[in-house]
PDB file of C-alpha atoms and ligand atoms in Angstrom:
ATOM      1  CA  UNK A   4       0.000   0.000   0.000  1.00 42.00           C
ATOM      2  CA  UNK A   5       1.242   3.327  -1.049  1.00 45.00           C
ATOM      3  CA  UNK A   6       1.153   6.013   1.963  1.00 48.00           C
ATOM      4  CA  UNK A   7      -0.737   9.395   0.743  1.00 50.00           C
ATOM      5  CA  UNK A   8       2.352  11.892   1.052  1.00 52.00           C
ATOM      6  CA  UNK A   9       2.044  15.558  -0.587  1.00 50.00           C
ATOM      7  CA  UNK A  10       3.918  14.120  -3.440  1.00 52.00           C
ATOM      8  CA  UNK A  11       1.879  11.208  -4.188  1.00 52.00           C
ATOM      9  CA  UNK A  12      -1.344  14.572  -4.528  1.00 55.00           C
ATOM     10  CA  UNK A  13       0.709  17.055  -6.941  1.00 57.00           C
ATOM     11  CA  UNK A  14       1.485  14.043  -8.505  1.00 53.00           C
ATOM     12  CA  UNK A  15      -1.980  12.839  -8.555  1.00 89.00           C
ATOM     13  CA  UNK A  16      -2.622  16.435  -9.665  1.00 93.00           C
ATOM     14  CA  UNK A  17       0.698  16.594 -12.328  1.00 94.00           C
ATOM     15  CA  UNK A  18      -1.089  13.449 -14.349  1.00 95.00           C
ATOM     16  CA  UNK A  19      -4.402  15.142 -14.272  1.00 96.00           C
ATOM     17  CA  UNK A  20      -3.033  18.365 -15.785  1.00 97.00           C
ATOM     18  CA  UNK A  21      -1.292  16.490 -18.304  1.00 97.00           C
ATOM     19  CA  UNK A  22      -4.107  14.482 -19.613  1.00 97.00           C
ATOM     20  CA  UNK A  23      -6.063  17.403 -19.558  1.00 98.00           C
ATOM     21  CA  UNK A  24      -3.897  19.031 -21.683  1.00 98.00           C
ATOM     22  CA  UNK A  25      -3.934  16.618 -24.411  1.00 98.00           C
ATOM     23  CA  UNK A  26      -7.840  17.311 -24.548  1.00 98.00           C
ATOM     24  CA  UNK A  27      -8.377  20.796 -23.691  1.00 98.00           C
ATOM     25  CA  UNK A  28      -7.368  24.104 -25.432  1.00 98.00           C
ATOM     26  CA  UNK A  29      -4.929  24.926 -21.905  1.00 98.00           C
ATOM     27  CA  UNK A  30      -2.930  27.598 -24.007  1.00 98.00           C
ATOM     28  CA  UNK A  31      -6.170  29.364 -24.825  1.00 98.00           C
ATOM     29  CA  UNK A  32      -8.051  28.580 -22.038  1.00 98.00           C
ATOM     30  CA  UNK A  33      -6.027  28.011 -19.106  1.00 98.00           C
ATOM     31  CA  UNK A  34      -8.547  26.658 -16.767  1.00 98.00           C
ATOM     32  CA  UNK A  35      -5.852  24.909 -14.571  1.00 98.00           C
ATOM     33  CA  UNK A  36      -4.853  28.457 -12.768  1.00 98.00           C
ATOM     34  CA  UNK A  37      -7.988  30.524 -11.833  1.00 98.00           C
ATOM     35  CA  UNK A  38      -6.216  33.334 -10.765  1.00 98.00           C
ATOM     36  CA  UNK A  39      -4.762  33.580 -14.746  1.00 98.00           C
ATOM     37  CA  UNK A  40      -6.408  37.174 -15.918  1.00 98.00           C
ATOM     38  CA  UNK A  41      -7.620  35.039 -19.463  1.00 98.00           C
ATOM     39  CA  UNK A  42      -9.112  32.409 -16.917  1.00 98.00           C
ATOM     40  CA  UNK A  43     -10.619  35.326 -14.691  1.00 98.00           C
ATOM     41  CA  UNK A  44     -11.923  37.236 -17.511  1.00 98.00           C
ATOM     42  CA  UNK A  45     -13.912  33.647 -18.920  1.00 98.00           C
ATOM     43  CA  UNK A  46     -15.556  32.780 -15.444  1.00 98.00           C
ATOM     44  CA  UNK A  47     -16.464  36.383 -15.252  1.00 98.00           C
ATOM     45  CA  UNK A  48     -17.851  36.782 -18.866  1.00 98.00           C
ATOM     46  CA  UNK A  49     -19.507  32.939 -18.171  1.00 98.00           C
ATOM     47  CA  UNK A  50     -21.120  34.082 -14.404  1.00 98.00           C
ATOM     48  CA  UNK A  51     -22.681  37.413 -16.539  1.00 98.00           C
ATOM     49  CA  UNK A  52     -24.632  35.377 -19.441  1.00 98.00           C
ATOM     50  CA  UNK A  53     -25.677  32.865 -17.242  1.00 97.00           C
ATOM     51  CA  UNK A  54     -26.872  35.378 -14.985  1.00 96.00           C
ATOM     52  CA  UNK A  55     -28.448  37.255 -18.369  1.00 96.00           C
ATOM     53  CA  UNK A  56     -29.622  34.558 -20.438  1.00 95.00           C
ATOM     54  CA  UNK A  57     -28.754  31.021 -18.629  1.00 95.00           C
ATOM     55  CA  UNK A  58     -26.377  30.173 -21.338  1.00 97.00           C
ATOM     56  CA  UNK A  59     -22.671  30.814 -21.859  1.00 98.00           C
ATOM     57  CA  UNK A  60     -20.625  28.806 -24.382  1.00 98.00           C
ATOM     58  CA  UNK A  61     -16.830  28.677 -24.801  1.00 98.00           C
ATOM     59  CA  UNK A  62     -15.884  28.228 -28.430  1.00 98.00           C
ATOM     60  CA  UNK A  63     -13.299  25.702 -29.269  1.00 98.00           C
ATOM     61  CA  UNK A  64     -12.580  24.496 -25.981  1.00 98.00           C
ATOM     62  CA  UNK A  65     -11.501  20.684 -26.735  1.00 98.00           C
ATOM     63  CA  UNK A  66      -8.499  20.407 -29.339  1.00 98.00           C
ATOM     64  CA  UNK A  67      -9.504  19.302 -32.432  1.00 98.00           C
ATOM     65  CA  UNK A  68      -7.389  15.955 -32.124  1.00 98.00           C
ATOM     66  CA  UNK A  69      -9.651  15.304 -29.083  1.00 98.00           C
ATOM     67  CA  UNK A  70     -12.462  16.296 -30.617  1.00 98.00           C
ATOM     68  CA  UNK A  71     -11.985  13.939 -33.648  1.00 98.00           C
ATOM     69  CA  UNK A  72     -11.083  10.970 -30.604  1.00 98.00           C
ATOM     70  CA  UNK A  73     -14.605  11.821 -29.233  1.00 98.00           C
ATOM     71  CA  UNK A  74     -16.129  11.475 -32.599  1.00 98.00           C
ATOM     72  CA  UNK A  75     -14.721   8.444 -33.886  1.00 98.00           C
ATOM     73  CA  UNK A  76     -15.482   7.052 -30.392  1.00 98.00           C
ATOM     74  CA  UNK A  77     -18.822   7.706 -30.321  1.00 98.00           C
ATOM     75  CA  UNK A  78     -19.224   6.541 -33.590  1.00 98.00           C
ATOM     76  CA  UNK A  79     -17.801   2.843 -32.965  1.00 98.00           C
ATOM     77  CA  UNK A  80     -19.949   2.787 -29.948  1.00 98.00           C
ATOM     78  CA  UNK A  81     -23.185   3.765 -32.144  1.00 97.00           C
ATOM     79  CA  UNK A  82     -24.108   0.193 -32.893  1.00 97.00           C
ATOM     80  CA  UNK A  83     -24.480   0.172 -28.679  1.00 97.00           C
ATOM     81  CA  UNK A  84     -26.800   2.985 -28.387  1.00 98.00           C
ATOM     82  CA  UNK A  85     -30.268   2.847 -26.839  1.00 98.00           C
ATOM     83  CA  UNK A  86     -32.638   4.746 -28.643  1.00 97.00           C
ATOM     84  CA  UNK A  87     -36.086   5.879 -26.856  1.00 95.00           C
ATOM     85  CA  UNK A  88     -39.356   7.997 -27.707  1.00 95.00           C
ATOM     86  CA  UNK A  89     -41.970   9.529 -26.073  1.00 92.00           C
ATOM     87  CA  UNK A  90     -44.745  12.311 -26.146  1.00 94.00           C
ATOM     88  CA  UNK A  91     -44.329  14.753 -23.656  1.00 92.00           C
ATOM     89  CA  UNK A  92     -44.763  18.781 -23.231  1.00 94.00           C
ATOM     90  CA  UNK A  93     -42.388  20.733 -22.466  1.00 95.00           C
ATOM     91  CA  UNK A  94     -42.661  20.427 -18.210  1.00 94.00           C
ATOM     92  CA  UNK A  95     -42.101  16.469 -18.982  1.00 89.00           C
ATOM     93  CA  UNK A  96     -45.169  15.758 -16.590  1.00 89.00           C
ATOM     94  CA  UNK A  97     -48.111  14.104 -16.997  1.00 91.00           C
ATOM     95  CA  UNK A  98     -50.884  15.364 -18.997  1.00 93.00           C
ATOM     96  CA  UNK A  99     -53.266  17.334 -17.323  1.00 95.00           C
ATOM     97  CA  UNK A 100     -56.694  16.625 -19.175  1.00 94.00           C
ATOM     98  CA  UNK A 101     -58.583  19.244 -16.418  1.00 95.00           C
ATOM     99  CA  UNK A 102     -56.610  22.048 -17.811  1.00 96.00           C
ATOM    100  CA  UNK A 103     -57.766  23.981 -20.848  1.00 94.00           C
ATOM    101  CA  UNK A 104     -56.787  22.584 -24.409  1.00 94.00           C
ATOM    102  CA  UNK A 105     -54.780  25.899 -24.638  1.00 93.00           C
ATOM    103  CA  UNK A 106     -52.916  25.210 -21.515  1.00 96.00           C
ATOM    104  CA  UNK A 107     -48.669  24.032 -22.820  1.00 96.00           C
ATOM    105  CA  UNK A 108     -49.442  21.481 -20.119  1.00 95.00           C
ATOM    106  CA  UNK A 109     -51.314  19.730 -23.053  1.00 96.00           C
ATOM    107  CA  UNK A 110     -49.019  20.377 -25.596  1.00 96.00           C
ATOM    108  CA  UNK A 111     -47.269  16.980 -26.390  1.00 96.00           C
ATOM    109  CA  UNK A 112     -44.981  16.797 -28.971  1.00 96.00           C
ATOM    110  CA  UNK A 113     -43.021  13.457 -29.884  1.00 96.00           C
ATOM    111  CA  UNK A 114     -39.309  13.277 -28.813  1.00 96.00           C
ATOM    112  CA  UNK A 115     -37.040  10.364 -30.441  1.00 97.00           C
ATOM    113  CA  UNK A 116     -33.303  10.552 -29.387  1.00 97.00           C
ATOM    114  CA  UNK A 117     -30.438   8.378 -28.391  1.00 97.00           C
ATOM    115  CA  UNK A 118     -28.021   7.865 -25.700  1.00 97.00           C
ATOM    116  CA  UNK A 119     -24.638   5.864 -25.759  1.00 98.00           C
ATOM    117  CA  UNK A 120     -24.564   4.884 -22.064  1.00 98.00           C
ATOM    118  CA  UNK A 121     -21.601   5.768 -20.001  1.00 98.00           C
ATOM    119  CA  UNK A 122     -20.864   2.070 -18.689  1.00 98.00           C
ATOM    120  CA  UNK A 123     -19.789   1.401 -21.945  1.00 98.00           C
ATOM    121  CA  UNK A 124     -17.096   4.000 -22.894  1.00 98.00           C
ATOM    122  CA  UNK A 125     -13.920   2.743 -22.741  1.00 97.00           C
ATOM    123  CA  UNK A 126     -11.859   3.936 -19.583  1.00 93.00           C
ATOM    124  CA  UNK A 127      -9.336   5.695 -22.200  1.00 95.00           C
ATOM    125  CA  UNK A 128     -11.755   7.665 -23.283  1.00 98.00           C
ATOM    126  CA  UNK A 129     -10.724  11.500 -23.907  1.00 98.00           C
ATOM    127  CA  UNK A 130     -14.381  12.403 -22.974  1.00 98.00           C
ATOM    128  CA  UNK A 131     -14.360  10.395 -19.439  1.00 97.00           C
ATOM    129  CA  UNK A 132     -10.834  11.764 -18.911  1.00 97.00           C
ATOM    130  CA  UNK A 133     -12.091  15.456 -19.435  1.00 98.00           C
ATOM    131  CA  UNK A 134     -14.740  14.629 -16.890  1.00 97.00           C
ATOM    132  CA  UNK A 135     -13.382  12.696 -14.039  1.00 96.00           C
ATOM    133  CA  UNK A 136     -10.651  15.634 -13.687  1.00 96.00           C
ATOM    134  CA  UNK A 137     -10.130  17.379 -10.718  1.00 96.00           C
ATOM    135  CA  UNK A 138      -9.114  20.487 -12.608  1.00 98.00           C
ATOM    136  CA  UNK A 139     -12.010  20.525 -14.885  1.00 98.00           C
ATOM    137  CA  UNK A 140     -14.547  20.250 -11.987  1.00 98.00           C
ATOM    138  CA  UNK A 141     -13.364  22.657 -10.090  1.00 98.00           C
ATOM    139  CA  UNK A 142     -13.638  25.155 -13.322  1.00 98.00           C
ATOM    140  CA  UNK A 143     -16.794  24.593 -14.511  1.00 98.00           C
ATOM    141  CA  UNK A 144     -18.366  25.567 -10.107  1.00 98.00           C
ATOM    142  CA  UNK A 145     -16.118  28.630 -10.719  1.00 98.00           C
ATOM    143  CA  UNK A 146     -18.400  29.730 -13.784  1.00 98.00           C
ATOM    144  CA  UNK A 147     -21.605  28.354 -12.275  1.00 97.00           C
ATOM    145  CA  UNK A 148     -20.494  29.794  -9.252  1.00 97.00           C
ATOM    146  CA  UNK A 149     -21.815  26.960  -7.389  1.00 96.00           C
ATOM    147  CA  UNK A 150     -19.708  25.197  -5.155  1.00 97.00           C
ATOM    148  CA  UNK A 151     -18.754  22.640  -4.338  1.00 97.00           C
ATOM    149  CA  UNK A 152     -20.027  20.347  -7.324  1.00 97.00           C
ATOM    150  CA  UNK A 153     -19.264  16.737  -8.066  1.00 96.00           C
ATOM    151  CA  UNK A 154     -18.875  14.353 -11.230  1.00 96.00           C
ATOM    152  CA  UNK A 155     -22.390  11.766 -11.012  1.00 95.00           C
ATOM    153  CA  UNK A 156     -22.555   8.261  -9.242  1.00 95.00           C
ATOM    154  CA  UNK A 157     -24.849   7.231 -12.003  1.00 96.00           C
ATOM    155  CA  UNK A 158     -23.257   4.941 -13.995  1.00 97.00           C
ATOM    156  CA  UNK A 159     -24.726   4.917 -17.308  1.00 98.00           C
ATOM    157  CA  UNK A 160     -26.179   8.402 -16.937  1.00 96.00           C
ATOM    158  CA  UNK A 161     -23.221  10.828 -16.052  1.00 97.00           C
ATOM    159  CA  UNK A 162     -21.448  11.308 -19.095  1.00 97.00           C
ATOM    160  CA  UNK A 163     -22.966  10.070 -22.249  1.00 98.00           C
ATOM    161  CA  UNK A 164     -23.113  10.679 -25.586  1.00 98.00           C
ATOM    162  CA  UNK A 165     -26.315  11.906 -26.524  1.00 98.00           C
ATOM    163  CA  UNK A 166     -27.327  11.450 -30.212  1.00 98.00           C
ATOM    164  CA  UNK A 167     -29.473  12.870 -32.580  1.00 98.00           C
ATOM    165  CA  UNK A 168     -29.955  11.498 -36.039  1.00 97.00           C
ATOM    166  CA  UNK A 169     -32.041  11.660 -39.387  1.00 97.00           C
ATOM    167  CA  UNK A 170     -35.473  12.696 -38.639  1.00 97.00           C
ATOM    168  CA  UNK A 171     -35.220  12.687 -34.418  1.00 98.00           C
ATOM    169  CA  UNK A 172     -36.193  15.487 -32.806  1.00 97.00           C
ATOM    170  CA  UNK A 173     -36.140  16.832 -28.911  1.00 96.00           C
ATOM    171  CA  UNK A 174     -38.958  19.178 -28.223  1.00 97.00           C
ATOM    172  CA  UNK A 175     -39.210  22.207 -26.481  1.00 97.00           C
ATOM    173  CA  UNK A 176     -38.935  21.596 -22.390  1.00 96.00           C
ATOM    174  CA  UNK A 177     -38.159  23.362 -19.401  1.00 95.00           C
ATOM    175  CA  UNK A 178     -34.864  21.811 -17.675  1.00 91.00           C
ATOM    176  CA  UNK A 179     -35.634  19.908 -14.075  1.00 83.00           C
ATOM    177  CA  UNK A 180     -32.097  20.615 -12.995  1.00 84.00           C
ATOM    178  CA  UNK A 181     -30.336  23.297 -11.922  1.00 85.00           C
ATOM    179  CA  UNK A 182     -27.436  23.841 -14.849  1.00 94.00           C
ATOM    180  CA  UNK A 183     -26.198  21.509 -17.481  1.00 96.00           C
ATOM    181  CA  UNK A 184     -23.180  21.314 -19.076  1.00 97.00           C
ATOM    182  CA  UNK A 185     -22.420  20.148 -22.952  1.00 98.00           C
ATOM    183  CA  UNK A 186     -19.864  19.281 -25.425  1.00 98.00           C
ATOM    184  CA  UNK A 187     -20.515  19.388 -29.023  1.00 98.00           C
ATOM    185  CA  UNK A 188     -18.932  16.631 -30.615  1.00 98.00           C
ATOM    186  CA  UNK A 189     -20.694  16.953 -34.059  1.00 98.00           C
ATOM    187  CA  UNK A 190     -23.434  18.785 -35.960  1.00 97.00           C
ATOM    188  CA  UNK A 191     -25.583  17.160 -38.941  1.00 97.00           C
ATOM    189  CA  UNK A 192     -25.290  18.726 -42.263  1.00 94.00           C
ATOM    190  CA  UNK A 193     -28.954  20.019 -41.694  1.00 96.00           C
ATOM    191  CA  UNK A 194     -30.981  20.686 -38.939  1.00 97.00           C
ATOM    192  CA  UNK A 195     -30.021  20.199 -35.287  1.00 97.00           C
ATOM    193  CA  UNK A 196     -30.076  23.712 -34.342  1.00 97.00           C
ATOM    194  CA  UNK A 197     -30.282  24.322 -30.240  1.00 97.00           C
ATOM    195  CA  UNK A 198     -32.833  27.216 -29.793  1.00 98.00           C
ATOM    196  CA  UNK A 199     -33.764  28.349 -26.305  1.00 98.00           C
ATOM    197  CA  UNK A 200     -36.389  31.587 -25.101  1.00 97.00           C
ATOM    198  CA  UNK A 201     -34.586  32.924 -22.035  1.00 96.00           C
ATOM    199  CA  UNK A 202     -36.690  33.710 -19.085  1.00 94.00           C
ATOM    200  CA  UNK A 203     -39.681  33.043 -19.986  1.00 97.00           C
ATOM    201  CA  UNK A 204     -40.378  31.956 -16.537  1.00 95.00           C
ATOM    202  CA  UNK A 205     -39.949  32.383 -13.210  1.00 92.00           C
ATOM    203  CA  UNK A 206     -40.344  31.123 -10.051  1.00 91.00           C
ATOM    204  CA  UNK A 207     -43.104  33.134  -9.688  1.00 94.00           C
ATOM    205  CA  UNK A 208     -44.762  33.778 -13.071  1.00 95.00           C
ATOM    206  CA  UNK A 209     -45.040  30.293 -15.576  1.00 95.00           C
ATOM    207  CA  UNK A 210     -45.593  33.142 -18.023  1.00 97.00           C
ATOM    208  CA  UNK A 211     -48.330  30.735 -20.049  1.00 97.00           C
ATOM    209  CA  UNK A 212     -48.919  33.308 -22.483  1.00 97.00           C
ATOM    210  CA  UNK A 213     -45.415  33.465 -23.559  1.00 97.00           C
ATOM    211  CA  UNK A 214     -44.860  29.645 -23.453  1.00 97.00           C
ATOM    212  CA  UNK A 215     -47.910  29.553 -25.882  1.00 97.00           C
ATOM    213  CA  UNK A 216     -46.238  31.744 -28.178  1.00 97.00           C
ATOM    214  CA  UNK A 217     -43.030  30.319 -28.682  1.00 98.00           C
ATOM    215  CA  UNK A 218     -44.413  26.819 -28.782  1.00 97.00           C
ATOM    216  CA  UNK A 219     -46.835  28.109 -31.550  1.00 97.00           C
ATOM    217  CA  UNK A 220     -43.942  29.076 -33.715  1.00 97.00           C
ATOM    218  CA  UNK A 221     -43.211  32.954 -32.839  1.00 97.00           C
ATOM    219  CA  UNK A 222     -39.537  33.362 -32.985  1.00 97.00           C
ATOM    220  CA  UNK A 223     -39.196  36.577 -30.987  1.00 96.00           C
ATOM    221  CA  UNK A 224     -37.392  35.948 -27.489  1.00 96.00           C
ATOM    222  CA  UNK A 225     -35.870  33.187 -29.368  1.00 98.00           C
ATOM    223  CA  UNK A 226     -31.955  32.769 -29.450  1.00 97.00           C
ATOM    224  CA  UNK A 227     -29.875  30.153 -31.397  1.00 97.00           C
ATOM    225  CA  UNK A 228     -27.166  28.572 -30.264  1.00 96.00           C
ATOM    226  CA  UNK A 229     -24.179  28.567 -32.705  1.00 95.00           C
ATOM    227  CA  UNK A 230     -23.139  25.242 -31.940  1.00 96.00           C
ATOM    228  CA  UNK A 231     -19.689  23.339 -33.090  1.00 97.00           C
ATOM    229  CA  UNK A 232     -17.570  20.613 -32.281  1.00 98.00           C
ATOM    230  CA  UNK A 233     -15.523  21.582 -29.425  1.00 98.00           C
ATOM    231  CA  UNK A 234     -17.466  24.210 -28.165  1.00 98.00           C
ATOM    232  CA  UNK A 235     -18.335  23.850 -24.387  1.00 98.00           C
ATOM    233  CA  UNK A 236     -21.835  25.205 -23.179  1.00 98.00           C
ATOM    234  CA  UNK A 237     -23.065  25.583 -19.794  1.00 98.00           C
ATOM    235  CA  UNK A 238     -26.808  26.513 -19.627  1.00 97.00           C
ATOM    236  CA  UNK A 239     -29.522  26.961 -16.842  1.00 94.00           C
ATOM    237  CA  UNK A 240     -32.447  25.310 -18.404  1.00 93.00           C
ATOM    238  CA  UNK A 241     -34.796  25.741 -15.881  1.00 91.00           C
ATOM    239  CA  UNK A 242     -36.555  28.812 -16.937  1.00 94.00           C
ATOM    240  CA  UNK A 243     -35.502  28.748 -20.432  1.00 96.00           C
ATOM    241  CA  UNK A 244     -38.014  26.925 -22.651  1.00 97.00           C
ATOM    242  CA  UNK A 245     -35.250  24.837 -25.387  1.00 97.00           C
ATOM    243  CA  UNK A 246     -35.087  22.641 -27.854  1.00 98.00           C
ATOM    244  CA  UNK A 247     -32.921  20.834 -30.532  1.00 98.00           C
ATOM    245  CA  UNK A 248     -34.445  21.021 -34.128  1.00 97.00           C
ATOM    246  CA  UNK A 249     -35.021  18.188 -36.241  1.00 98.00           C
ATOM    247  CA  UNK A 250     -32.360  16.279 -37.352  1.00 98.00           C
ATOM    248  CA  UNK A 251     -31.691  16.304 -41.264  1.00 96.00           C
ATOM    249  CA  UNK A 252     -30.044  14.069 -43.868  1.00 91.00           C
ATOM    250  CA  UNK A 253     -26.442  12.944 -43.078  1.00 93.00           C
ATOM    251  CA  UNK A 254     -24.355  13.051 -40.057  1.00 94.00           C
ATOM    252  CA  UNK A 255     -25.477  13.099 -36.537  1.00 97.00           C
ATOM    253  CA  UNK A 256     -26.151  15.340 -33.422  1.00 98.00           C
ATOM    254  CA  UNK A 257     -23.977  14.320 -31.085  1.00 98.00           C
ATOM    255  CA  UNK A 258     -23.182  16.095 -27.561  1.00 98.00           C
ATOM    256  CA  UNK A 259     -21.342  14.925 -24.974  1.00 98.00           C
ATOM    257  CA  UNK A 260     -22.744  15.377 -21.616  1.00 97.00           C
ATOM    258  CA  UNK A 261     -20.549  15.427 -18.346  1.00 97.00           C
ATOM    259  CA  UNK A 262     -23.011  15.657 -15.706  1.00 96.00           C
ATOM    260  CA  UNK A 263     -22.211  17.195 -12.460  1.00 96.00           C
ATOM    261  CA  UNK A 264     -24.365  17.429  -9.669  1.00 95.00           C
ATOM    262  CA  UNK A 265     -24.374  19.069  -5.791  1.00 94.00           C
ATOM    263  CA  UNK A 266     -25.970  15.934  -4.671  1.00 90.00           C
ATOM    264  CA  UNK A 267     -23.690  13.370  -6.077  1.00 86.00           C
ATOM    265  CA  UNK A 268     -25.402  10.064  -4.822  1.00 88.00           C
ATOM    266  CA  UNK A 269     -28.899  10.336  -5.856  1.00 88.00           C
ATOM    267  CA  UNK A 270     -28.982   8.553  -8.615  1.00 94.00           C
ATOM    268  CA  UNK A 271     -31.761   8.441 -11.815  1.00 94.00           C
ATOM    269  CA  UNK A 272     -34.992   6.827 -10.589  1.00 93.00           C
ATOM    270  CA  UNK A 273     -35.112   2.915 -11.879  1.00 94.00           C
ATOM    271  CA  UNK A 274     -38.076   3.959 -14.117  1.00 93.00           C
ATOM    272  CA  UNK A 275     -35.944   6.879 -15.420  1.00 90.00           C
ATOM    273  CA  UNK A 276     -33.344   4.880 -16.099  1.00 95.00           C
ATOM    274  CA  UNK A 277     -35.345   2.148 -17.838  1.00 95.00           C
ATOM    275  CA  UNK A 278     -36.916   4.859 -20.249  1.00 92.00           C
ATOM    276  CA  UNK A 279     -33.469   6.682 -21.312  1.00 93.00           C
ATOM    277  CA  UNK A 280     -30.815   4.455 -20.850  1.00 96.00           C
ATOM    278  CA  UNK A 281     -32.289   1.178 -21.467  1.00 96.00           C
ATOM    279  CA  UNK A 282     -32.211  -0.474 -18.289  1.00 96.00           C
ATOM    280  CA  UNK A 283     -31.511   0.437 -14.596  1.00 96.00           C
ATOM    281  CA  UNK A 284     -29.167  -1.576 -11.895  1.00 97.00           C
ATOM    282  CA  UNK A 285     -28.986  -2.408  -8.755  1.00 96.00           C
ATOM    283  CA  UNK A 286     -27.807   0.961  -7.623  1.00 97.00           C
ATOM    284  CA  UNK A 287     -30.542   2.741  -9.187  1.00 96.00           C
ATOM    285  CA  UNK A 288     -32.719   0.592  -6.744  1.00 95.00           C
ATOM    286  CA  UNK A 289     -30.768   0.644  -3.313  1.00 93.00           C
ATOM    287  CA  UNK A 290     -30.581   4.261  -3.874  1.00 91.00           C
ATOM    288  CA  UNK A 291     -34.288   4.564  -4.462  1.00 87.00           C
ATOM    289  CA  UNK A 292     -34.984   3.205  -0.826  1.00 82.00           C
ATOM    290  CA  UNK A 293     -33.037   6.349   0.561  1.00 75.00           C
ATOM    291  CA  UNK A 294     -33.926   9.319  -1.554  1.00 72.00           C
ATOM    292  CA  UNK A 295     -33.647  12.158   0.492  1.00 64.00           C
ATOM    293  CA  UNK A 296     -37.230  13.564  -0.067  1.00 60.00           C
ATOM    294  CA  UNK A 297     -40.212  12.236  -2.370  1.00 55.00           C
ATOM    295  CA  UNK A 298     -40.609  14.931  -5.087  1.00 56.00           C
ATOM    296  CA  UNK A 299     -41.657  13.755  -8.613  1.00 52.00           C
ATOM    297  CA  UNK A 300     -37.848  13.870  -9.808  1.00 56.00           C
TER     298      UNK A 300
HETATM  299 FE1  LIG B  11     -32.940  20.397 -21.658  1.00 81.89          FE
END
């Protein structure tokens, strides 16, 4: 057994660095040293637009060799993926059939995506080294400005590759979490375009009316993302009504999705987990017995 000496931790922290460096753009963005003005001047900028308009993206943020690793990863794994759909609106709750026919409660639209489970990406994987890193966690609580944060115990849930292809389609929905964080890894020749409405609600207005409007088609309010492989986006989906367009024609939608959480042990419910990932396991229901409260998810 190796004794934990300060050596054995820079150490620890010396090989995290380095493979961090192979993925991420550290000359451009060095997120290693928060006290670097270029570093200070990103969490700042970040910590404003996510105050503004819940979404901040940093362009180019994984090297393109990495990026192209992530790709071709995700693209042997594609034969594994499990693929789901369902009607929902955009609060992902049950339909309501008291409320009027006007109400966005009743406004189902179909969703058909796909997720290549984390439990199967190899442990060399440039994605799963980006995310289990020390260095890049404590980065992305500096722009949230939440802290502390933690990578997910879920294992198939928290980091996946979530794909979009020809003719799928996730609707508009509020977020149930607080922030998410996403990595493009690539865009489809057509469609696939991540449009959001930014405050539409509040904790104390649902703002129906306005809901209404976008869902109906109006455009004004609405932002799109310009979206790219490499490009890092952290976004507060929670009163921002979002979606991802259609999918068109060749190529595929596919975003990597390091999840981090403040509560790292409660895992996806088993029912959850069935729906999006396929299956759940035997964590999924221990941890179900000892949820810390009993809210709907
Ligand atoms: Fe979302």
């Amino acid at each position: 057994m190796t004794a934990l000496t300060a050596e054995n931790t820079i150490a620890s922290y010396d090989q995290q660095l380095a493979r961090l460096a192979q993925i991420v753009d550290l000359d451009s963005y060095p997120i290693h040293d928060l006290d670097h003005p270029i570093t200070r001047e990103l969490v700042a900028r970040c910590r404003e637009q996510l105050d503004d308009i819940g979404c901040s993206v940093i362009a180019d943020f994984v090297r393109p060799d990495a990026q192209e690793r992530m790709r071709q990863e995700a693209h042997r794994l594609m034969p594994c993926i499990f693929r789901s759909e369902q009607k929902h609106n955009p609060y992902m709750t049950k339909e309501d059939s008291e409320l009027p026919q006007q109400h966005p409660n009743r406004f189902l639209q179909h969703r058909t995506a796909g997720f290549i489970n984390t439990d199967i990406i190899p442990e060399d994987s440039d994605m799963l080294a980006m995310y289990d890193n020390d260095i890049m966690t404590r980065f992305i609580g500096e722009c949230l400005g939440i802290w502390p944060i933690y990578t997910w115990a879920d294992p198939l849930a928290r980091c996946p590759y979530g794909v979009l292809e020809d003719g799928d389609y996730f609707p508009w929905h509020f977020d149930g979490n607080e922030f998410t964080v996403s990595v493009s890894v690539e865009q489809p020749a057509e469609g696939g375009t991540f449009e959001y409405a930014p405050n539409i609600r509040s904790v104390e207005d649902e703002n129906i009316e306005g809901v209404n409007r976008v869902l109906s088609g109006d455009k004004e309010g609405v932002y799109e993302l310009e979206w790219k492989p490499g490009y890092l986006q952290l976004f507060k989906g929670r009163y921002a009504l979002h979606r991802v367009q259609e999918v068109r024609g060749p190529g595929a939608w596919i975003t990597a999705l390091p999840t981090y959480m403040t509560d790292p042990d409660t895992v996806n419910r088993p029912e959850h987990s069935k729906q999006f990932y396929g299956r759940a396991l035997p964590i999924h229901f221990v941890r179900e017995t000892n949820r810390p409260d009993t809210l709907t998810d």
